């Protein structure tokens, strides 16, 4: 039983089904419900997706890229990070992709592998007494399973049911995203340093891209939908260079999303008995490293492999956590450091950190 049909949950479901597991997913949201406009599949994400047979589908519907261009506060290129090509020299180093498209690809593959996804449900109680894990779902039905996987995000209720300690933190930043027509010059990620924040553009298909903006020094708050697009344009106006070309594109955007920058890392246990949490339920980096999806897909793949290598679920889960803890902690801590550098307007110090962390992530999982 997997709780959550996001990137981590669907990747884990497919990986486990490939190893012969019978898998059921409980997803509280409706079908096709995704949050946000787009994301970046870095090299490690493509490598893990390739192991699941899904990298080419993502590349076909997304936008392959190989470099991140950093632009300084004056609108001039300051640094270019060229990422390693982890799935072959003839394939891109990374890809931008629309979240709904990635969700559809992952969902279809899980169903093709026999995974059953039930919507409008979540875990309401968990009981373990040394035997099967008893999971009472929110509709009152009970499942007895050999393995329970909590893949329900940074606000994971499964993590709470298992009594695992969370250290969720807000970092005084809000991230904005808006889907726009893709400018011709956008053939890779562009990140623009500003005097009060950071902005950028990520292509997600031949015709679309998403604008992002990190707003510094703000508290947790919400804005009416009608105010989002005008506010985003206002925040982007001080940026130099090609950001000015993006402003009229946002006027045509039908929706803008604004989310707090939250991070989390479970320093203690990730598992209890036959239950474990993965993805952002265990480790949630800030978006500055664009690697949350990579960790999520890797988790699903490594979880299935470690369970296949061990005689018991408990031993497999312990091996999974040992194998993942250091890598995930490094990514989360690096992302938090970059947040602090951005808030201090020390962008030039963040560039080499981004480069070195991407190269560390390129090492074998």
Short mmCIF file of C-alpha atoms in Angstrom, two decimals:
data_model
loop_
_atom_site.label_atom_id
_atom_site.label_comp_id
_atom_site.label_asym_id
_atom_site.label_seq_id
_atom_site.Cartn_x
_atom_site.Cartn_y
_atom_site.Cartn_z
CA UNK A 1 0.00 0.00 0.00
CA UNK A 2 1.34 3.40 -1.03
CA UNK A 3 -0.17 6.62 0.28
CA UNK A 4 0.16 9.39 -2.29
CA UNK A 5 0.12 9.36 -6.11
CA UNK A 6 2.72 12.04 -6.67
CA UNK A 7 6.12 11.60 -8.28
CA UNK A 8 7.55 9.49 -5.42
CA UNK A 9 4.45 7.35 -5.00
CA UNK A 10 3.95 6.56 -8.68
CA UNK A 11 7.66 5.90 -9.25
CA UNK A 12 7.76 3.55 -6.25
CA UNK A 13 4.58 1.82 -7.42
CA UNK A 14 6.03 1.13 -10.86
CA UNK A 15 9.39 0.00 -9.50
CA UNK A 16 7.76 -2.35 -6.99
CA UNK A 17 5.32 -3.75 -9.55
CA UNK A 18 8.26 -4.49 -11.87
CA UNK A 19 9.72 -6.59 -9.03
CA UNK A 20 6.52 -8.59 -8.63
CA UNK A 21 4.76 -6.68 -5.86
CA UNK A 22 0.99 -6.27 -5.89
CA UNK A 23 0.55 -2.53 -5.34
CA UNK A 24 -2.38 -0.34 -4.35
CA UNK A 25 -2.18 3.46 -4.04
CA UNK A 26 -4.47 5.59 -1.86
CA UNK A 27 -4.57 9.17 -3.17
CA UNK A 28 -6.65 11.77 -1.37
CA UNK A 29 -6.97 14.02 -4.43
CA UNK A 30 -8.98 13.50 -7.62
CA UNK A 31 -7.49 11.99 -10.81
CA UNK A 32 -5.23 14.32 -12.82
CA UNK A 33 -4.80 16.69 -9.87
CA UNK A 34 -1.32 18.23 -9.93
CA UNK A 35 0.15 21.26 -8.18
CA UNK A 36 2.22 23.84 -10.06
CA UNK A 37 3.09 24.35 -13.70
CA UNK A 38 6.39 22.67 -14.33
CA UNK A 39 9.59 21.20 -12.97
CA UNK A 40 13.08 20.24 -14.04
CA UNK A 41 14.18 16.65 -14.47
CA UNK A 42 17.91 16.85 -13.77
CA UNK A 43 20.34 14.18 -14.89
CA UNK A 44 19.76 11.93 -11.87
CA UNK A 45 16.00 12.15 -12.45
CA UNK A 46 16.39 11.15 -16.11
CA UNK A 47 18.75 8.34 -15.10
CA UNK A 48 16.22 6.94 -12.63
CA UNK A 49 13.36 7.38 -15.11
CA UNK A 50 15.46 5.60 -17.74
CA UNK A 51 15.79 2.63 -15.40
CA UNK A 52 11.98 2.55 -15.29
CA UNK A 53 11.79 2.82 -19.08
CA UNK A 54 10.27 6.32 -18.99
CA UNK A 55 13.07 8.77 -19.84
CA UNK A 56 12.36 8.86 -23.58
CA UNK A 57 8.65 9.51 -23.01
CA UNK A 58 9.53 12.46 -20.78
CA UNK A 59 12.06 13.81 -23.29
CA UNK A 60 9.54 13.47 -26.13
CA UNK A 61 6.94 15.59 -24.34
CA UNK A 62 9.26 17.87 -22.40
CA UNK A 63 12.24 19.99 -23.43
CA UNK A 64 15.76 18.59 -23.33
CA UNK A 65 18.49 20.93 -22.07
CA UNK A 66 22.12 20.79 -21.01
CA UNK A 67 23.02 24.14 -19.37
CA UNK A 68 21.96 26.63 -16.73
CA UNK A 69 22.85 30.24 -17.53
CA UNK A 70 23.19 32.58 -14.54
CA UNK A 71 22.64 36.28 -15.29
CA UNK A 72 23.86 38.96 -12.87
CA UNK A 73 21.94 41.93 -11.47
CA UNK A 74 23.01 44.02 -14.47
CA UNK A 75 21.48 41.62 -16.96
CA UNK A 76 24.83 40.20 -18.11
CA UNK A 77 25.68 36.47 -18.23
CA UNK A 78 27.76 35.66 -15.16
CA UNK A 79 28.17 31.90 -15.18
CA UNK A 80 27.13 28.82 -17.15
CA UNK A 81 26.69 25.44 -15.48
CA UNK A 82 26.99 22.63 -18.02
CA UNK A 83 25.55 19.51 -16.52
CA UNK A 84 26.82 15.98 -17.13
CA UNK A 85 24.82 13.81 -19.55
CA UNK A 86 23.97 10.78 -17.43
CA UNK A 87 21.89 8.85 -19.98
CA UNK A 88 24.25 9.06 -22.92
CA UNK A 89 26.09 11.64 -24.98
CA UNK A 90 23.30 11.79 -27.56
CA UNK A 91 20.59 12.57 -25.01
CA UNK A 92 20.13 15.80 -23.01
CA UNK A 93 21.58 16.38 -19.57
CA UNK A 94 18.19 17.41 -18.16
CA UNK A 95 14.65 18.26 -19.23
CA UNK A 96 11.95 20.71 -18.33
CA UNK A 97 8.48 19.20 -18.27
CA UNK A 98 4.97 20.29 -17.35
CA UNK A 99 3.83 18.72 -14.11
CA UNK A 100 0.55 17.39 -15.58
CA UNK A 101 2.51 15.72 -18.39
CA UNK A 102 4.94 14.01 -15.99
CA UNK A 103 2.01 12.91 -13.83
CA UNK A 104 0.24 11.39 -16.84
CA UNK A 105 3.36 9.47 -17.92
CA UNK A 106 4.01 8.09 -14.43
CA UNK A 107 0.34 7.30 -13.83
CA UNK A 108 -0.08 5.45 -17.13
CA UNK A 109 3.01 3.31 -16.54
CA UNK A 110 1.89 2.40 -13.01
CA UNK A 111 -1.52 1.32 -14.28
CA UNK A 112 0.09 -0.62 -17.15
CA UNK A 113 2.07 -2.54 -14.53
CA UNK A 114 -1.14 -3.47 -12.70
CA UNK A 115 -1.05 -0.86 -9.94
CA UNK A 116 -4.52 0.04 -8.61
CA UNK A 117 -4.99 3.72 -7.77
CA UNK A 118 -7.94 4.65 -5.53
CA UNK A 119 -8.79 8.33 -5.29
CA UNK A 120 -10.45 10.21 -2.44
CA UNK A 121 -8.69 8.02 0.14
CA UNK A 122 -5.81 8.32 2.56
CA UNK A 123 -4.49 6.42 5.57
CA UNK A 124 -6.41 7.17 8.78
CA UNK A 125 -4.69 4.73 11.17
CA UNK A 126 -1.76 2.33 11.15
CA UNK A 127 -1.29 -0.65 13.45
CA UNK A 128 1.75 -2.93 13.60
CA UNK A 129 2.15 -5.82 16.02
CA UNK A 130 4.95 -7.76 14.38
CA UNK A 131 2.81 -9.19 11.60
CA UNK A 132 1.29 -7.50 8.55
CA UNK A 133 0.78 -3.74 8.65
CA UNK A 134 -2.91 -2.97 9.24
CA UNK A 135 -3.92 0.24 7.48
CA UNK A 136 -7.35 1.72 8.08
CA UNK A 137 -8.27 4.00 5.20
CA UNK A 138 -10.36 7.13 5.44
CA UNK A 139 -13.45 5.28 4.12
CA UNK A 140 -13.25 2.84 7.03
CA UNK A 141 -11.91 -0.12 5.05
CA UNK A 142 -8.85 -1.96 6.31
CA UNK A 143 -5.88 -3.37 4.39
CA UNK A 144 -3.36 -5.87 5.73
CA UNK A 145 -0.15 -5.37 3.79
CA UNK A 146 3.47 -6.47 3.90
CA UNK A 147 4.65 -2.93 3.13
CA UNK A 148 3.26 0.56 3.71
CA UNK A 149 4.93 3.46 1.88
CA UNK A 150 4.11 7.03 2.85
CA UNK A 151 4.70 9.18 -0.24
CA UNK A 152 2.29 11.95 0.66
CA UNK A 153 4.57 14.97 0.62
CA UNK A 154 6.12 17.41 3.06
CA UNK A 155 2.89 17.61 5.09
CA UNK A 156 2.68 13.82 5.24
CA UNK A 157 -0.09 12.44 7.44
CA UNK A 158 1.40 8.95 7.08
CA UNK A 159 4.61 10.20 8.70
CA UNK A 160 2.55 11.50 11.61
CA UNK A 161 0.68 8.19 11.96
CA UNK A 162 4.03 6.39 12.20
CA UNK A 163 5.28 8.83 14.86
CA UNK A 164 8.27 9.98 12.81
CA UNK A 165 9.74 13.36 13.72
CA UNK A 166 9.47 16.21 11.22
CA UNK A 167 11.65 19.32 11.15
CA UNK A 168 9.75 21.32 8.54
CA UNK A 169 11.09 24.86 8.19
CA UNK A 170 9.96 27.99 6.34
CA UNK A 171 12.79 30.11 4.94
CA UNK A 172 11.21 33.52 4.42
CA UNK A 173 10.76 32.99 0.69
CA UNK A 174 7.78 32.53 -1.60
CA UNK A 175 8.24 30.94 -5.03
CA UNK A 176 6.10 32.11 -7.94
CA UNK A 177 5.54 30.22 -11.21
CA UNK A 178 3.62 31.20 -14.33
CA UNK A 179 3.19 29.25 -17.55
CA UNK A 180 4.06 31.35 -20.61
CA UNK A 181 4.78 30.93 -24.35
CA UNK A 182 8.40 29.88 -24.77
CA UNK A 183 10.68 32.62 -26.19
CA UNK A 184 12.95 31.48 -29.02
CA UNK A 185 16.10 32.27 -27.04
CA UNK A 186 15.09 29.94 -24.19
CA UNK A 187 17.00 26.78 -25.08
CA UNK A 188 18.11 26.11 -21.50
CA UNK A 189 17.42 27.32 -17.99
CA UNK A 190 18.09 31.03 -17.41
CA UNK A 191 18.37 32.31 -13.85
CA UNK A 192 18.46 36.06 -13.20
CA UNK A 193 19.89 37.63 -10.05
CA UNK A 194 17.96 40.61 -8.76
CA UNK A 195 18.46 43.15 -6.01
CA UNK A 196 15.63 41.69 -3.94
CA UNK A 197 15.12 38.18 -5.34
CA UNK A 198 15.87 35.65 -8.06
CA UNK A 199 13.94 34.98 -11.27
CA UNK A 200 14.25 32.57 -14.13
CA UNK A 201 12.80 30.76 -17.09
CA UNK A 202 12.55 26.99 -17.67
CA UNK A 203 11.37 25.59 -21.04
CA UNK A 204 8.94 22.68 -20.60
CA UNK A 205 8.04 21.91 -24.23
CA UNK A 206 8.58 23.20 -27.76
CA UNK A 207 6.00 25.94 -27.19
CA UNK A 208 5.85 26.55 -23.44
CA UNK A 209 8.04 27.58 -20.53
CA UNK A 210 7.47 28.65 -16.98
CA UNK A 211 8.69 31.83 -15.35
CA UNK A 212 9.76 31.50 -11.73
CA UNK A 213 10.50 34.14 -9.14
CA UNK A 214 11.80 33.74 -5.61
CA UNK A 215 10.50 36.51 -3.35
CA UNK A 216 12.67 37.17 -0.30
CA UNK A 217 11.89 38.50 3.15
CA UNK A 218 8.21 37.62 3.27
CA UNK A 219 6.04 35.79 5.76
CA UNK A 220 3.63 32.96 5.20
CA UNK A 221 0.63 34.50 3.48
CA UNK A 222 -1.84 34.05 0.64
CA UNK A 223 -3.13 36.42 -2.02
CA UNK A 224 -6.40 36.46 -3.98
CA UNK A 225 -6.06 34.82 -7.40
CA UNK A 226 -6.87 38.07 -9.18
CA UNK A 227 -3.83 39.76 -7.60
CA UNK A 228 -1.26 37.10 -8.50
CA UNK A 229 -0.40 38.00 -12.11
CA UNK A 230 -0.20 41.78 -11.52
CA UNK A 231 1.89 41.22 -8.39
CA UNK A 232 4.29 38.88 -10.21
CA UNK A 233 4.80 41.39 -13.02
CA UNK A 234 5.48 44.10 -10.44
CA UNK A 235 8.10 41.93 -8.70
CA UNK A 236 9.82 41.21 -12.01
CA UNK A 237 9.99 44.85 -13.20
CA UNK A 238 13.29 45.73 -11.41
CA UNK A 239 15.19 42.86 -13.09
CA UNK A 240 17.60 43.75 -15.88
CA UNK A 241 18.13 42.06 -19.22
CA UNK A 242 15.67 39.75 -20.92
CA UNK A 243 13.30 39.56 -17.96
CA UNK A 244 11.53 42.57 -19.47
CA UNK A 245 10.52 40.37 -22.42
CA UNK A 246 8.67 38.06 -20.03
CA UNK A 247 6.35 40.65 -18.50
CA UNK A 248 3.80 40.83 -21.36
CA UNK A 249 3.82 37.03 -21.54
CA UNK A 250 2.66 36.83 -17.94
CA UNK A 251 -0.26 39.11 -18.82
CA UNK A 252 -1.50 36.29 -21.02
CA UNK A 253 -0.99 33.60 -18.40
CA UNK A 254 -4.26 32.16 -17.15
CA UNK A 255 -2.87 31.14 -13.79
CA UNK A 256 0.02 31.96 -11.50
CA UNK A 257 0.96 29.88 -8.48
CA UNK A 258 2.67 31.14 -5.32
CA UNK A 259 4.04 28.71 -2.74
CA UNK A 260 6.21 29.00 0.40
CA UNK A 261 9.77 27.65 0.35
CA UNK A 262 9.64 24.85 2.90
CA UNK A 263 12.29 22.24 3.64
CA UNK A 264 12.41 19.14 5.79
CA UNK A 265 14.78 16.30 6.59
CA UNK A 266 14.09 13.42 8.95
CA UNK A 267 17.20 13.13 11.09
CA UNK A 268 15.67 10.20 12.95
CA UNK A 269 13.98 7.10 11.62
CA UNK A 270 12.31 6.99 8.22
CA UNK A 271 10.77 3.59 8.89
CA UNK A 272 8.83 1.72 11.55
CA UNK A 273 8.43 -2.03 11.14
CA UNK A 274 7.00 -2.65 7.69
CA UNK A 275 6.33 1.02 6.97
CA UNK A 276 8.54 3.74 5.49
CA UNK A 277 8.26 7.31 4.21
CA UNK A 278 9.88 8.44 0.97
CA UNK A 279 10.10 11.55 -1.20
CA UNK A 280 9.26 14.85 0.44
CA UNK A 281 7.73 13.03 3.40
CA UNK A 282 11.33 12.16 4.35
CA UNK A 283 13.44 14.86 2.68
CA UNK A 284 12.16 18.05 1.09
CA UNK A 285 14.79 20.35 -0.45
CA UNK A 286 14.26 23.96 -1.41
CA UNK A 287 13.58 24.36 -5.15
CA UNK A 288 16.88 26.15 -5.83
CA UNK A 289 18.62 22.87 -6.74
CA UNK A 290 15.73 21.70 -8.95
CA UNK A 291 16.32 18.17 -7.68
CA UNK A 292 13.26 17.27 -5.63
CA UNK A 293 11.87 15.14 -8.46
CA UNK A 294 15.23 13.41 -8.87
CA UNK A 295 15.29 12.34 -5.23
CA UNK A 296 11.67 11.21 -5.44
CA UNK A 297 12.15 8.94 -8.47
CA UNK A 298 15.42 7.61 -7.09
CA UNK A 299 13.68 6.73 -3.83
CA UNK A 300 11.13 4.57 -5.61
CA UNK A 301 13.78 2.78 -7.64
CA UNK A 302 16.18 2.18 -4.73
CA UNK A 303 13.35 1.07 -2.43
CA UNK A 304 12.30 -1.68 -4.84
CA UNK A 305 15.90 -2.79 -5.40
CA UNK A 306 16.76 -3.01 -1.70
CA UNK A 307 13.59 -4.93 -0.87
CA UNK A 308 14.51 -7.37 -3.63
CA UNK A 309 17.98 -7.89 -2.17
CA UNK A 310 16.90 -8.73 1.38
CA UNK A 311 15.00 -11.62 2.94
CA UNK A 312 12.67 -9.44 5.01
CA UNK A 313 10.84 -6.16 4.50
CA UNK A 314 12.40 -4.74 7.67
CA UNK A 315 15.94 -5.46 6.53
CA UNK A 316 15.19 -4.04 3.09
CA UNK A 317 13.81 -0.83 4.56
CA UNK A 318 16.81 -0.38 6.82
CA UNK A 319 19.15 -0.83 3.85
CA UNK A 320 17.09 1.65 1.82
CA UNK A 321 17.38 4.32 4.51
CA UNK A 322 21.12 3.76 4.95
CA UNK A 323 21.65 4.07 1.22
CA UNK A 324 19.58 7.23 0.83
CA UNK A 325 20.21 9.26 3.99
CA UNK A 326 23.55 10.92 3.19
CA UNK A 327 22.70 11.79 -0.42
CA UNK A 328 19.34 13.31 0.49
CA UNK A 329 20.75 15.23 3.46
CA UNK A 330 23.46 16.76 1.26
CA UNK A 331 20.91 17.96 -1.28
CA UNK A 332 18.60 19.43 1.35
CA UNK A 333 21.41 21.16 3.24
CA UNK A 334 22.90 22.57 0.03
CA UNK A 335 19.54 23.94 -1.04
CA UNK A 336 19.12 25.65 2.34
CA UNK A 337 22.58 27.21 2.03
CA UNK A 338 21.66 28.57 -1.40
CA UNK A 339 18.48 30.07 0.04
CA UNK A 340 20.57 31.92 2.63
CA UNK A 341 23.01 33.19 -0.02
CA UNK A 342 20.14 34.45 -2.16
CA UNK A 343 18.58 36.26 0.77
CA UNK A 344 21.96 37.87 1.50
CA UNK A 345 22.28 38.83 -2.22
CA UNK A 346 25.51 36.83 -2.48
CA UNK A 347 24.49 35.21 -5.74
CA UNK A 348 28.04 34.76 -7.05
CA UNK A 349 28.82 32.49 -4.08
CA UNK A 350 25.86 30.27 -4.92
CA UNK A 351 26.92 29.53 -8.52
CA UNK A 352 29.87 27.20 -7.73
CA UNK A 353 27.82 25.55 -5.00
CA UNK A 354 25.07 24.72 -7.49
CA UNK A 355 27.65 23.34 -9.92
CA UNK A 356 29.41 21.16 -7.34
CA UNK A 357 26.15 19.80 -5.93
CA UNK A 358 24.90 18.82 -9.39
CA UNK A 359 28.17 16.98 -9.99
CA UNK A 360 27.85 15.22 -6.65
CA UNK A 361 24.30 14.20 -7.55
CA UNK A 362 25.62 12.80 -10.84
CA UNK A 363 27.51 10.09 -8.94
CA UNK A 364 25.90 6.63 -8.86
CA UNK A 365 22.83 6.39 -6.64
#
